[in-house]
Coordinates of C-alpha atoms and ligand atoms in Angstrom, one line a residue:
M1 CA -20.2 62.6 -15.3
I2 CA -17.8 65.2 -17.2
D3 CA -16.6 62.5 -19.3
W4 CA -20.0 61.3 -20.1
L5 CA -20.9 64.8 -21.2
L6 CA -17.9 65.3 -23.2
S7 CA -18.5 62.0 -24.9
Q8 CA -21.8 63.5 -26.0
F9 CA -20.0 66.4 -27.3
D10 CA -17.9 64.1 -29.5
T11 CA -21.0 62.7 -31.2
M12 CA -22.9 66.2 -31.1
D13 CA -25.3 66.6 -34.2
I14 CA -23.7 68.5 -36.6
V15 CA -26.6 71.2 -36.8
V16 CA -26.7 71.6 -33.1
I17 CA -23.1 71.6 -32.7
T18 CA -22.3 74.4 -35.1
V19 CA -24.3 76.6 -33.0
V20 CA -21.1 77.0 -30.9
L21 CA -18.4 76.5 -33.5
G22 CA -16.0 79.0 -34.3
I23 CA -16.0 80.2 -30.9
G24 CA -12.3 80.4 -31.1
V25 CA -12.5 82.6 -34.0
Y26 CA -14.3 84.3 -32.0
F27 CA -12.0 84.6 -28.9
F28 CA -9.4 85.4 -31.1
I29 CA -10.9 88.2 -33.1
K30 CA -13.1 89.6 -30.2
N31 CA -10.7 92.2 -28.9
R32 CA -10.4 93.4 -32.8
T33 CA -13.8 93.6 -33.5
E34 CA -15.1 95.9 -31.1
S35 CA -13.2 98.7 -32.0
S36 CA -13.5 98.3 -35.8
T37 CA -16.4 98.7 -37.9
S38 CA -15.6 95.6 -40.2
R39 CA -15.7 92.3 -39.1
Y40 CA -12.7 91.7 -41.7
S41 CA -10.3 94.0 -40.2
P42 CA -6.7 94.0 -41.7
N43 CA -4.7 92.9 -38.9
V44 CA -3.9 89.2 -39.3
V45 CA -1.2 86.9 -38.7
P46 CA -1.1 83.1 -38.6
I47 CA -2.0 81.5 -35.5
T48 CA -2.5 77.7 -36.1
P49 CA -6.1 77.3 -37.6
V50 CA -8.4 75.3 -35.5
N51 CA -8.4 72.4 -38.1
G52 CA -5.3 73.1 -40.4
S53 CA -5.8 70.1 -43.1
A54 CA -5.1 72.5 -45.9
T55 CA -1.3 71.4 -46.5
R56 CA -1.2 69.2 -50.0
D57 CA 0.5 66.1 -49.5
S58 CA 1.1 64.9 -52.7
S59 CA 2.9 62.0 -51.7
F60 CA 1.2 60.3 -48.7
I61 CA 2.6 57.0 -49.4
S62 CA 6.3 58.2 -48.7
K63 CA 4.8 59.8 -45.5
M64 CA 3.3 56.6 -44.9
T65 CA 6.4 54.6 -45.1
S66 CA 8.7 56.8 -43.8
E67 CA 6.5 57.7 -40.4
N68 CA 5.7 53.6 -40.4
R69 CA 2.0 54.2 -40.5
Q70 CA -0.2 51.6 -42.1
V71 CA -3.5 53.0 -41.9
L72 CA -5.1 55.4 -44.3
I73 CA -8.3 57.2 -43.7
L74 CA -9.7 59.0 -46.2
Y75 CA -13.0 61.1 -46.2
G76 CA -15.7 62.5 -48.9
S77 CA -17.4 65.1 -47.1
Q78 CA -19.2 68.2 -48.2
T79 CA -20.6 69.6 -44.8
G80 CA -18.2 68.1 -42.4
T81 CA -19.8 64.8 -41.1
G82 CA -17.7 62.2 -43.0
E83 CA -14.7 64.6 -42.1
E84 CA -15.6 64.5 -38.5
L85 CA -16.2 60.8 -38.3
A86 CA -12.6 60.2 -40.2
G87 CA -11.1 62.0 -37.4
R88 CA -12.9 60.1 -34.5
L89 CA -11.9 56.7 -36.3
A90 CA -8.1 58.2 -36.1
K91 CA -8.3 58.7 -32.5
D92 CA -9.9 55.2 -31.9
L93 CA -7.3 53.5 -33.5
H94 CA -4.6 55.4 -31.2
R95 CA -6.3 53.2 -28.8
Y96 CA -4.2 50.0 -30.4
S97 CA -1.2 52.2 -31.0
Q98 CA -1.9 52.9 -34.5
K99 CA -1.3 56.6 -35.9
A100 CA -3.5 56.8 -39.0
L101 CA -3.1 59.2 -41.6
V102 CA -6.5 61.2 -42.1
L103 CA -6.5 63.0 -45.4
D104 CA -8.6 64.9 -47.8
P105 CA -8.6 63.1 -51.3
E106 CA -8.4 66.2 -52.8
D107 CA -4.9 66.9 -50.9
M108 CA -3.6 63.9 -52.6
D109 CA -2.3 62.8 -56.3
V110 CA -5.3 60.4 -56.5
E111 CA -2.9 58.0 -58.7
D112 CA -0.8 57.2 -55.7
F113 CA -3.8 55.2 -54.4
A114 CA -2.6 52.5 -56.5
R115 CA 0.7 52.6 -54.8
L116 CA -0.8 51.6 -51.4
T117 CA 0.8 48.0 -51.9
E118 CA 4.2 49.5 -51.2
V119 CA 3.1 50.2 -47.5
E120 CA 3.8 47.5 -45.3
N121 CA 0.3 45.8 -44.0
P122 CA -1.7 48.6 -45.3
L123 CA -5.3 49.4 -44.2
V124 CA -7.4 51.9 -45.9
V125 CA -10.6 53.2 -44.4
L126 CA -13.2 55.6 -46.4
C127 CA -16.1 57.6 -44.8
V128 CA -17.7 58.9 -47.8
A129 CA -21.0 60.7 -48.3
T130 CA -23.2 60.7 -51.2
Y131 CA -24.9 63.8 -53.0
G132 CA -27.2 65.0 -55.7
E133 CA -28.0 61.8 -57.9
G134 CA -25.7 59.4 -56.3
D135 CA -22.5 61.4 -56.8
P136 CA -19.3 61.7 -54.9
T137 CA -18.6 64.9 -52.9
D138 CA -16.6 67.7 -54.3
N139 CA -13.5 66.7 -52.5
A140 CA -13.8 63.1 -53.6
Q141 CA -14.6 63.6 -57.5
Q142 CA -11.3 63.0 -58.4
L143 CA -10.8 59.7 -55.9
H144 CA -14.1 58.5 -57.6
E145 CA -13.1 59.1 -60.9
F146 CA -9.6 57.2 -60.7
I147 CA -11.4 54.4 -58.6
T148 CA -13.8 53.9 -61.4
N149 CA -11.2 53.8 -64.1
A150 CA -8.3 52.2 -62.3
D151 CA -7.0 48.6 -63.0
C152 CA -4.6 48.5 -60.5
D153 CA -4.0 45.2 -58.4
L154 CA -5.0 46.1 -54.6
S155 CA -4.1 42.7 -53.2
G156 CA -2.7 43.1 -50.0
V157 CA -4.6 46.1 -49.2
R158 CA -7.1 45.7 -46.4
F159 CA -10.0 48.1 -46.3
S160 CA -13.3 48.9 -44.8
V161 CA -15.9 51.5 -45.7
F162 CA -18.5 53.7 -44.1
G163 CA -21.0 55.7 -46.4
L164 CA -23.0 58.6 -45.5
G165 CA -26.4 59.0 -46.9
N166 CA -30.0 59.8 -46.3
K167 CA -32.8 57.1 -47.2
T168 CA -34.9 59.8 -48.6
Y169 CA -32.9 60.0 -51.5
E170 CA -33.5 57.6 -54.3
H171 CA -29.5 57.2 -54.9
Y172 CA -29.2 56.0 -51.0
N173 CA -25.7 55.6 -49.8
E174 CA -24.4 55.2 -53.5
M175 CA -20.8 56.2 -52.8
G176 CA -20.5 54.0 -49.8
K177 CA -21.7 50.8 -52.0
F178 CA -19.7 51.9 -54.7
F179 CA -16.0 52.3 -52.8
D180 CA -16.9 49.0 -51.1
R181 CA -17.3 47.1 -54.4
R182 CA -14.6 48.8 -56.6
L183 CA -11.9 48.0 -53.6
E184 CA -13.0 44.2 -53.5
E185 CA -13.0 44.3 -57.5
L186 CA -9.6 45.7 -57.6
G187 CA -8.2 43.0 -55.1
A188 CA -8.3 44.5 -51.8
E189 CA -9.5 42.6 -49.0
R190 CA -12.5 43.8 -46.9
V191 CA -11.7 43.3 -43.6
Y192 CA -15.4 44.8 -41.9
E193 CA -18.3 44.9 -43.8
L194 CA -19.9 48.2 -45.3
G195 CA -21.5 50.6 -42.9
L196 CA -24.3 52.5 -44.1
G197 CA -25.5 55.6 -42.3
D198 CA -28.9 57.2 -42.8
D199 CA -28.9 60.8 -41.7
D200 CA -32.8 60.7 -42.1
A201 CA -33.0 58.3 -39.0
N202 CA -29.8 58.4 -36.6
L203 CA -26.6 58.6 -38.7
E204 CA -24.6 58.7 -35.4
E205 CA -26.2 55.5 -33.9
D206 CA -25.5 53.6 -37.5
F207 CA -22.0 54.8 -37.1
M208 CA -21.4 53.9 -33.3
R209 CA -22.8 50.3 -34.0
W210 CA -20.5 50.1 -37.1
R211 CA -17.7 51.2 -35.2
E212 CA -18.4 48.9 -32.5
G213 CA -18.0 45.9 -34.9
F214 CA -15.1 47.6 -37.0
L215 CA -12.6 48.1 -34.4
P216 CA -12.3 44.7 -33.0
A217 CA -12.4 43.5 -36.3
V218 CA -9.4 45.2 -37.6
A219 CA -7.6 44.5 -34.3
A220 CA -8.3 40.7 -35.0
S221 CA -7.3 41.0 -38.2
F222 CA -3.9 42.8 -37.9
N223 CA -3.5 41.2 -34.1
W224 CA -3.6 44.8 -32.8
E225 CA -3.7 45.0 -29.0
L226 CA -5.2 47.6 -27.0
S227 CA -2.7 49.9 -25.1
N228 CA -3.9 51.7 -22.2
E229 CA -1.4 54.6 -22.5
A230 CA -2.7 55.5 -25.8
G231 CA -5.1 58.1 -26.7
N232 CA -5.1 60.4 -23.4
E233 CA -3.0 62.9 -24.5
R234 CA -4.7 66.5 -25.5
Q235 CA -4.0 68.0 -28.7
Y236 CA -3.6 71.7 -27.8
K237 CA -2.2 73.6 -25.2
F238 CA -3.8 76.9 -24.0
E239 CA -1.4 80.1 -24.2
L240 CA -2.6 83.8 -23.3
V241 CA -1.2 86.2 -25.8
K242 CA 0.0 89.4 -23.9
D243 CA 1.3 91.6 -26.7
P244 CA -1.5 94.0 -27.5
E245 CA -0.4 94.4 -31.1
V246 CA -0.4 90.7 -31.9
K247 CA -2.4 90.1 -35.2
V248 CA -5.3 87.5 -34.9
F249 CA -6.4 84.5 -37.1
Q250 CA -10.2 85.4 -38.3
G251 CA -11.4 82.0 -39.3
E252 CA -9.9 82.1 -42.9
Y253 CA -10.1 78.8 -44.6
G254 CA -6.6 78.4 -46.4
R255 CA -4.3 81.7 -46.5
I256 CA -4.5 83.6 -43.5
G257 CA -5.4 87.2 -44.3
A258 CA -7.3 85.9 -47.4
F259 CA -10.3 87.7 -46.3
E260 CA -8.6 91.2 -46.5
R261 CA -6.3 90.5 -49.4
Q262 CA -8.6 88.9 -51.6
R263 CA -7.0 86.8 -54.8
P264 CA -9.0 84.9 -57.3
P265 CA -9.6 81.8 -57.6
F266 CA -12.6 81.7 -55.3
D267 CA -13.6 78.5 -53.8
Q268 CA -14.4 76.6 -50.4
K269 CA -10.9 77.2 -49.0
N270 CA -10.6 80.7 -50.3
P271 CA -14.1 82.3 -50.3
F272 CA -15.0 85.8 -51.9
V273 CA -15.9 88.3 -48.9
A274 CA -19.3 89.5 -50.7
K275 CA -20.9 92.9 -50.1
I276 CA -24.8 92.5 -49.4
A277 CA -26.9 94.9 -51.6
I278 CA -30.1 94.0 -50.4
N279 CA -31.8 91.7 -47.6
R280 CA -35.7 92.1 -47.9
E281 CA -38.4 90.0 -46.2
L282 CA -40.7 88.1 -48.7
H283 CA -43.4 86.8 -46.4
G284 CA -46.4 88.9 -45.7
K285 CA -46.8 90.3 -42.5
E286 CA -49.3 87.8 -41.1
S287 CA -46.9 85.0 -42.0
D288 CA -45.3 83.5 -38.7
R289 CA -42.0 82.7 -40.7
S290 CA -39.4 84.8 -42.5
C291 CA -38.4 84.3 -45.8
R292 CA -35.2 86.5 -47.2
H293 CA -34.1 87.5 -50.4
I294 CA -30.7 88.4 -50.2
D295 CA -28.4 90.0 -52.9
F296 CA -24.8 89.7 -52.8
I297 CA -22.4 92.1 -54.9
V298 CA -19.5 90.0 -56.8
E299 CA -18.2 93.2 -58.4
G300 CA -15.8 93.0 -61.2
N301 CA -16.8 89.7 -61.9
R302 CA -14.6 88.3 -59.6
V303 CA -16.9 85.0 -58.8
R304 CA -18.6 83.7 -61.8
Y305 CA -21.8 81.6 -62.1
E306 CA -24.3 79.8 -64.0
T307 CA -28.1 79.8 -63.6
G308 CA -28.7 77.1 -61.3
D309 CA -25.8 77.0 -59.4
H310 CA -25.6 77.1 -55.6
L311 CA -24.0 79.8 -53.3
A312 CA -22.1 78.7 -50.1
V313 CA -22.2 81.2 -47.4
F314 CA -19.9 81.0 -44.5
P315 CA -21.6 82.1 -41.1
T316 CA -20.3 83.2 -37.9
N317 CA -21.8 82.3 -34.6
D318 CA -24.6 84.1 -32.7
S319 CA -22.7 86.6 -30.4
Q320 CA -25.0 85.9 -27.9
L321 CA -24.0 82.0 -27.6
V322 CA -20.4 83.0 -27.8
H323 CA -21.1 85.5 -24.6
D324 CA -23.1 82.5 -22.9
I325 CA -20.4 80.0 -23.4
G326 CA -17.9 82.3 -22.4
S327 CA -19.3 82.9 -19.2
L328 CA -20.1 79.2 -18.7
L329 CA -16.8 78.2 -18.9
D330 CA -15.4 81.3 -17.0
C331 CA -13.3 82.2 -20.0
N332 CA -12.5 86.1 -20.1
L333 CA -13.7 86.9 -23.9
D334 CA -11.5 90.0 -23.8
E335 CA -8.4 88.1 -24.0
V336 CA -6.5 86.7 -26.9
F337 CA -5.2 83.1 -26.8
T338 CA -3.5 80.9 -28.9
L339 CA -3.9 77.0 -29.2
I340 CA -0.4 75.3 -29.6
N341 CA -0.6 72.2 -31.5
T342 CA 1.0 69.8 -29.4
D343 CA 0.4 66.8 -31.9
E344 CA 1.1 67.9 -35.4
D345 CA 0.0 64.4 -36.6
S346 CA -3.0 64.3 -35.1
S347 CA -6.4 65.2 -36.5
K348 CA -8.5 67.1 -34.2
R349 CA -10.6 65.1 -32.2
H350 CA -10.1 62.6 -29.2
P351 CA -12.3 59.7 -28.1
F352 CA -14.1 60.1 -24.8
P353 CA -15.8 56.7 -23.6
C354 CA -19.2 56.9 -24.9
P355 CA -20.8 53.4 -23.3
E356 CA -23.4 51.7 -25.5
E357 CA -26.0 52.3 -22.7
G358 CA -25.4 56.1 -22.9
L359 CA -26.4 55.9 -26.5
K360 CA -30.1 55.7 -26.1
E361 CA -29.7 58.6 -23.6
Y362 CA -27.7 60.6 -26.0
G363 CA -30.3 59.9 -28.9
H364 CA -33.2 61.1 -26.8
F365 CA -31.5 64.0 -24.7
I366 CA -29.1 65.6 -27.1
Q367 CA -30.3 64.4 -30.8
K368 CA -34.1 64.3 -30.6
E369 CA -34.4 67.4 -28.3
R370 CA -31.6 69.0 -30.0
R371 CA -29.6 70.2 -27.1
S372 CA -26.6 72.5 -28.0
I373 CA -23.3 72.2 -26.1
I374 CA -24.5 75.3 -24.3
D375 CA -27.9 73.7 -23.2
I376 CA -25.7 71.0 -21.7
L377 CA -23.4 73.4 -19.9
K378 CA -26.2 75.2 -18.5
T379 CA -28.2 71.9 -17.3
F380 CA -25.0 70.7 -15.7
D381 CA -23.6 73.7 -14.0
S382 CA -20.6 71.8 -12.3
C383 CA -19.5 70.9 -15.9
K384 CA -16.8 73.3 -16.7
P385 CA -14.0 72.1 -18.8
P386 CA -11.1 73.9 -19.9
T387 CA -11.8 76.1 -22.9
E388 CA -8.9 74.3 -25.3
Y389 CA -10.4 70.7 -24.3
L390 CA -14.0 72.2 -25.5
L391 CA -12.5 73.8 -28.7
E392 CA -10.8 70.5 -29.4
L393 CA -13.8 68.9 -29.7
L394 CA -15.6 71.3 -32.0
P395 CA -15.5 71.0 -35.7
R396 CA -15.1 74.0 -38.0
L397 CA -18.1 75.9 -38.8
Q398 CA -19.2 74.9 -42.0
A399 CA -20.5 76.9 -45.1
R400 CA -24.3 76.3 -46.0
Y401 CA -25.3 76.0 -49.6
Y402 CA -28.4 77.9 -51.2
S403 CA -29.6 77.6 -54.7
I404 CA -29.1 80.8 -56.3
S405 CA -32.2 82.6 -57.3
S406 CA -30.8 84.8 -60.0
S407 CA -29.1 84.7 -63.3
P408 CA -25.8 86.0 -64.4
K409 CA -27.4 86.9 -67.7
L410 CA -29.2 89.5 -65.9
D411 CA -26.6 91.1 -63.8
S412 CA -23.4 89.0 -63.5
N413 CA -22.2 91.4 -60.6
L414 CA -25.1 90.0 -58.4
I415 CA -26.0 86.8 -56.9
S416 CA -29.3 86.1 -55.1
I417 CA -30.4 83.5 -52.5
T418 CA -33.7 83.0 -51.1
A419 CA -33.8 81.4 -47.8
V420 CA -36.6 80.7 -44.9
V421 CA -35.2 81.5 -41.5
T422 CA -35.0 78.6 -39.4
K423 CA -36.4 79.1 -36.1
Y424 CA -38.5 76.8 -33.8
N425 CA -39.0 76.0 -30.1
I426 CA -38.4 72.6 -28.4
G427 CA -40.1 73.2 -25.0
D428 CA -39.2 76.6 -23.7
R429 CA -35.6 76.4 -25.9
L430 CA -35.6 78.4 -28.8
I431 CA -33.6 76.5 -31.7
K432 CA -32.3 78.9 -34.3
G433 CA -30.5 77.8 -37.5
V434 CA -26.9 79.1 -37.7
C435 CA -26.7 80.4 -40.9
T436 CA -30.0 82.0 -41.8
N437 CA -30.3 83.6 -38.5
Y438 CA -26.7 85.1 -39.1
L439 CA -28.0 86.2 -42.4
V440 CA -31.2 87.6 -41.0
D441 CA -29.6 90.9 -39.4
K442 CA -27.3 91.5 -42.2
V443 CA -28.0 95.0 -43.7
A444 CA -27.0 96.5 -47.0
E445 CA -22.8 97.2 -47.1
D446 CA -22.3 94.1 -44.6
K447 CA -20.1 91.4 -45.8
S448 CA -20.1 87.7 -45.9
P449 CA -17.4 84.9 -47.2
V450 CA -19.1 83.1 -50.2
F451 CA -18.2 80.8 -53.1
V452 CA -20.0 79.6 -55.7
R453 CA -20.6 75.5 -56.1
K454 CA -21.5 74.3 -59.5
S455 CA -24.5 72.5 -59.9
T456 CA -25.6 70.0 -62.6
M457 CA -29.1 71.6 -62.9
R458 CA -29.1 73.4 -66.0
L459 CA -31.9 75.0 -68.5
P460 CA -31.6 73.2 -72.2
H461 CA -29.4 74.5 -74.6
R462 CA -32.1 74.6 -77.2
L463 CA -34.0 77.7 -76.2
S464 CA -37.4 76.3 -77.8
T465 CA -37.1 73.0 -75.6
P466 CA -40.2 73.2 -73.5
I467 CA -39.8 73.0 -69.7
I468 CA -41.9 72.0 -66.8
M469 CA -40.5 73.7 -63.0
I470 CA -41.8 72.2 -59.9
G471 CA -40.8 74.5 -57.0
P472 CA -42.8 74.8 -54.0
G473 CA -41.6 77.4 -51.0
T474 CA -37.8 78.2 -51.5
G475 CA -37.6 75.5 -54.0
L476 CA -39.0 78.4 -56.3
A477 CA -35.2 79.7 -55.8
P478 CA -33.6 78.3 -59.0
F479 CA -36.5 78.5 -61.2
R480 CA -36.3 82.5 -60.5
G481 CA -32.9 82.4 -62.1
F482 CA -34.2 80.3 -65.0
L483 CA -37.3 82.7 -65.4
Q484 CA -34.7 85.7 -65.8
E485 CA -32.5 83.9 -68.1
R486 CA -35.2 83.0 -70.6
S487 CA -36.9 86.3 -70.1
W488 CA -33.3 88.1 -71.1
Q489 CA -33.1 85.8 -74.1
K490 CA -36.6 86.8 -75.3
E491 CA -35.6 90.5 -74.8
Q492 CA -32.8 89.8 -77.1
G493 CA -35.4 88.5 -79.7
K494 CA -34.9 84.9 -79.4
E495 CA -37.5 82.5 -79.5
I496 CA -38.0 80.7 -76.4
G497 CA -40.2 77.6 -75.7
Q498 CA -43.1 76.7 -73.6
I499 CA -42.5 77.3 -69.7
D500 CA -44.9 75.9 -67.2
L501 CA -44.4 76.6 -63.2
Y502 CA -46.1 74.6 -60.4
F503 CA -45.5 76.6 -57.0
G504 CA -46.6 76.0 -53.8
C505 CA -47.0 77.6 -50.4
R506 CA -49.4 78.0 -47.5
N507 CA -51.3 80.8 -48.0
P508 CA -51.6 83.7 -50.7
E509 CA -51.2 86.4 -48.3
H510 CA -48.3 84.6 -45.9
D511 CA -45.7 82.9 -48.1
Y512 CA -46.5 83.6 -51.9
I513 CA -43.2 84.6 -52.7
Y514 CA -42.3 86.6 -55.8
K515 CA -45.7 86.9 -56.6
E516 CA -45.5 90.2 -58.3
E517 CA -42.5 88.9 -60.4
L518 CA -44.3 85.7 -61.3
E519 CA -47.5 87.6 -62.5
A520 CA -45.3 89.7 -64.7
Y521 CA -43.7 87.1 -66.3
K522 CA -47.1 85.4 -66.8
D523 CA -48.1 88.7 -68.6
N524 CA -45.3 89.0 -70.8
G525 CA -45.5 85.4 -72.1
V526 CA -42.1 84.1 -70.5
L527 CA -44.2 82.0 -68.2
S528 CA -46.9 80.1 -70.4
E529 CA -48.7 78.5 -67.6
M530 CA -48.5 79.3 -63.6
H531 CA -50.1 76.8 -61.2
V532 CA -50.1 77.8 -57.6
A533 CA -51.1 75.4 -54.8
F534 CA -52.0 76.6 -51.5
S535 CA -52.2 74.0 -48.9
R536 CA -53.5 75.9 -46.1
V537 CA -56.5 78.0 -47.2
N538 CA -60.3 77.6 -45.9
A539 CA -61.3 78.2 -49.6
N540 CA -60.2 74.5 -50.4
G541 CA -62.6 73.3 -47.7
G542 CA -59.9 72.7 -45.3
K543 CA -58.0 70.2 -48.2
K544 CA -54.3 70.8 -48.4
V545 CA -53.5 71.3 -52.3
Y546 CA -49.9 70.4 -53.0
V547 CA -47.7 70.9 -56.4
Q548 CA -48.6 67.2 -57.0
H549 CA -52.3 67.6 -57.0
L550 CA -52.2 70.4 -59.5
L551 CA -49.8 68.2 -61.9
W552 CA -52.3 65.7 -61.7
E553 CA -55.2 67.7 -62.7
N554 CA -53.4 68.7 -65.7
R555 CA -52.1 65.5 -66.4
E556 CA -53.2 65.6 -70.2
H557 CA -51.1 68.6 -70.7
V558 CA -48.4 67.5 -68.8
W559 CA -48.1 64.4 -70.5
Q560 CA -48.3 66.1 -74.0
M561 CA -45.3 68.7 -72.8
I562 CA -43.4 65.2 -72.3
E563 CA -44.3 63.9 -75.5
N564 CA -43.1 67.2 -76.9
G565 CA -39.7 66.6 -75.2
S566 CA -40.0 68.6 -72.3
H567 CA -37.1 68.8 -69.7
I568 CA -38.8 68.5 -66.0
Y569 CA -37.2 70.4 -63.0
V570 CA -37.9 69.5 -59.4
C571 CA -36.7 71.7 -56.4
G572 CA -37.2 71.7 -53.0
D573 CA -38.2 69.2 -50.0
A574 CA -36.4 65.8 -50.7
R575 CA -38.6 64.1 -47.8
N576 CA -42.0 64.4 -49.1
M577 CA -42.5 66.6 -52.0
A578 CA -40.0 65.2 -54.3
R579 CA -41.2 61.8 -53.8
D580 CA -45.0 62.6 -54.4
V581 CA -44.4 64.4 -57.6
Q582 CA -42.1 61.7 -58.9
N583 CA -45.1 59.1 -57.9
T584 CA -47.5 61.8 -59.7
F585 CA -45.4 61.5 -63.0
S586 CA -45.0 57.8 -62.6
R587 CA -49.1 57.6 -62.4
I588 CA -49.2 60.2 -65.6
F589 CA -46.9 57.9 -67.5
T590 CA -49.2 54.7 -66.8
E591 CA -52.6 56.3 -66.8
V592 CA -52.4 59.1 -69.5
G593 CA -49.4 57.8 -71.5
G594 CA -50.9 54.0 -71.6
K595 CA -47.2 52.7 -70.3
T596 CA -46.9 49.5 -68.2
E597 CA -45.3 50.0 -65.0
A598 CA -42.1 48.6 -66.2
E599 CA -42.4 50.8 -69.3
A600 CA -43.0 53.9 -67.0
Q601 CA -39.8 53.1 -64.8
K602 CA -37.9 52.9 -68.0
L603 CA -39.1 56.0 -69.2
F604 CA -38.3 57.8 -65.9
H605 CA -34.6 56.3 -65.8
D606 CA -34.1 57.3 -69.4
M607 CA -35.3 61.0 -68.7
E608 CA -32.7 60.9 -65.6
R609 CA -30.1 59.6 -67.8
Q610 CA -30.7 61.8 -70.4
R611 CA -31.0 64.7 -68.1
R612 CA -34.7 65.7 -69.1
Y613 CA -35.8 65.0 -65.5
Q614 CA -33.5 67.3 -62.9
A615 CA -33.9 67.4 -59.1
D616 CA -32.2 69.6 -56.7
V617 CA -33.6 68.9 -53.5
W618 CA -32.7 68.6 -49.9
S619 CA -34.1 67.5 -46.5
Ligands
FMN1 C1 -28.3 68.7 -51.3 C2 -28.3 67.1 -50.6 C3 -28.2 66.0 -51.5 C4 -28.0 64.7 -51.0 N1 -28.1 63.6 -51.6 C5 -28.2 62.3 -51.4 C6 -28.1 61.2 -51.8 O1 -28.6 61.5 -53.3 N2 -28.1 60.0 -51.7 C7 -27.7 60.0 -50.2 O2 -27.8 58.6 -49.8 N3 -27.6 60.9 -49.3 C8 -27.8 62.1 -50.0 N4 -27.6 63.1 -49.0 C9 -27.4 63.1 -47.6 C10 -26.0 63.2 -47.2 O3 -24.9 62.2 -47.8 C11 -25.8 63.0 -45.6 O4 -26.5 64.0 -44.9 C12 -24.4 63.1 -45.2 O5 -24.4 62.8 -43.8 C13 -23.6 64.4 -45.5 O6 -22.0 64.3 -45.1 P1 -21.3 65.2 -45.0 O7 -21.5 66.3 -43.6 O8 -19.8 64.9 -44.6 O9 -21.2 66.2 -46.1 C14 -28.0 64.5 -49.7 C15 -28.0 65.6 -48.5 C16 -28.0 67.0 -49.3 C17 -28.1 68.2 -48.4

């Protein structure tokens, strides 16, 4: 039973699993924080980070040849899923006595990829996610560029690709398909078919099924035998730290102590610890949800950003959950401990047998009903894995990304975000989003590690170019930034073009966020037209009105704007809204613009290519 349960941990949905991520960090810092006013106290000393992949290895080829490794696993991952799958595959290969090298492509010299032929019988496996408009993840950008332009000969290299994507996006799994195609074009031999994981349906199941075919296929191709011995060793040895003066790891990514001694440049591996200036509610009293406006101070221009960029926020876990897991594991949270890595070469995860018949049960009990590790430990109280086993299975708590809702033109020392707090019930269990519930309790002067992620969503260079912005709910966030920027430019005496906004919410009294600000922009002429769709008001005779309905109502004007060279921006829900809006534009192109279906499609793609149609959507 314990094995079965642990196998579920190994495949836990990322959203649920992150609820208890960083518990190790908490254990490490627990003693310190209780007597400290700041969560980031200065006493820090290196203790092996839970996932220490930060070392740069610019010559992975020599590492592979000198250590007799023939398998390279690369991951393109933004929020950790691809990285997790790469680690799991490496563990799987252990069972064939293969020590794979798992690498973040950002930590290698991408040119060395062409030298893979120097390795004896090389196998390269890629776990790559797709983002944006079919783009690579940040960490795979250089590799993508290299492979795009490469003309090397990879004959003799065998490969297989697993892509991570989501069918609600137009460019479904573009990166997986790209790498699979290009490696073959460069002469490498596909040893097992491309796997495509759909995060909208069941990515875990897609991966498990692919892996089920992948492992025997590679084993057959290389004549590898299953070994009974391999794969059972543990990665960490648990040791209590007795020294009361010991300094503890606080969850920093790269440089230990980075939260205290902040040194630019600030990025994912070196976040800036920003002070919160304001954290206020945007929804009305009658709303049954909460939407927060949060201003972070990045004084001294230490973090630069542009209107339309994203802010990544690193949360820590809910302390109640940490207490729960401590007591469920009989772990004294007042003790400081260290995890000694007993297998430096290993990535963190170890496989537990997850038989096919468990998959259905897993899909229902864990994924559909969103059970966290804590729920499982509570349900099966005889299950008490050693703390170090559990920590070995948990991936690092990942940053969450938010569209920035301010413009640096107004105040470059301040970054705003706008976020609905995720909270809902399944049965009698309350499910809480990790980061928004972490943020909701923050008050002025509290701090949080953040970094800016560049986006491609940008206002047109020419101020006179007309724009249409469509952003229901928190999809309004980047457009608040756009309006601040254009308003500032207008104040400088510049001529600005027509700006139309389509905003949507449920009810004017509940969730009409930034109402006063928007009305002021309308009054002073920054906003030319403002159309607000309410989906849950009786006045509409119970009819749900969405932004796409208002676009259609104004179709003649919308078409005129497009003919005048308008740029169109869409932000918010990818699953329904973005698709419905896109379909509405297609209808406007045909029914008002007189285009045929094919011409309408071409116009749409041309607009995307010319960056006249830009979307920042999520699901
Ligand atoms: C903002 C955003 C944009 C995305 N864009 C795409 C896309 O264009 N095509 C696609 O197939 N999947 C897209 N996805 C889905 C991710 O690729 C998928 O969730 C994947 O599992 C993430 O892997 P990671 O955790 O390793 O980053 C997107 C997800 C987000 C949050």
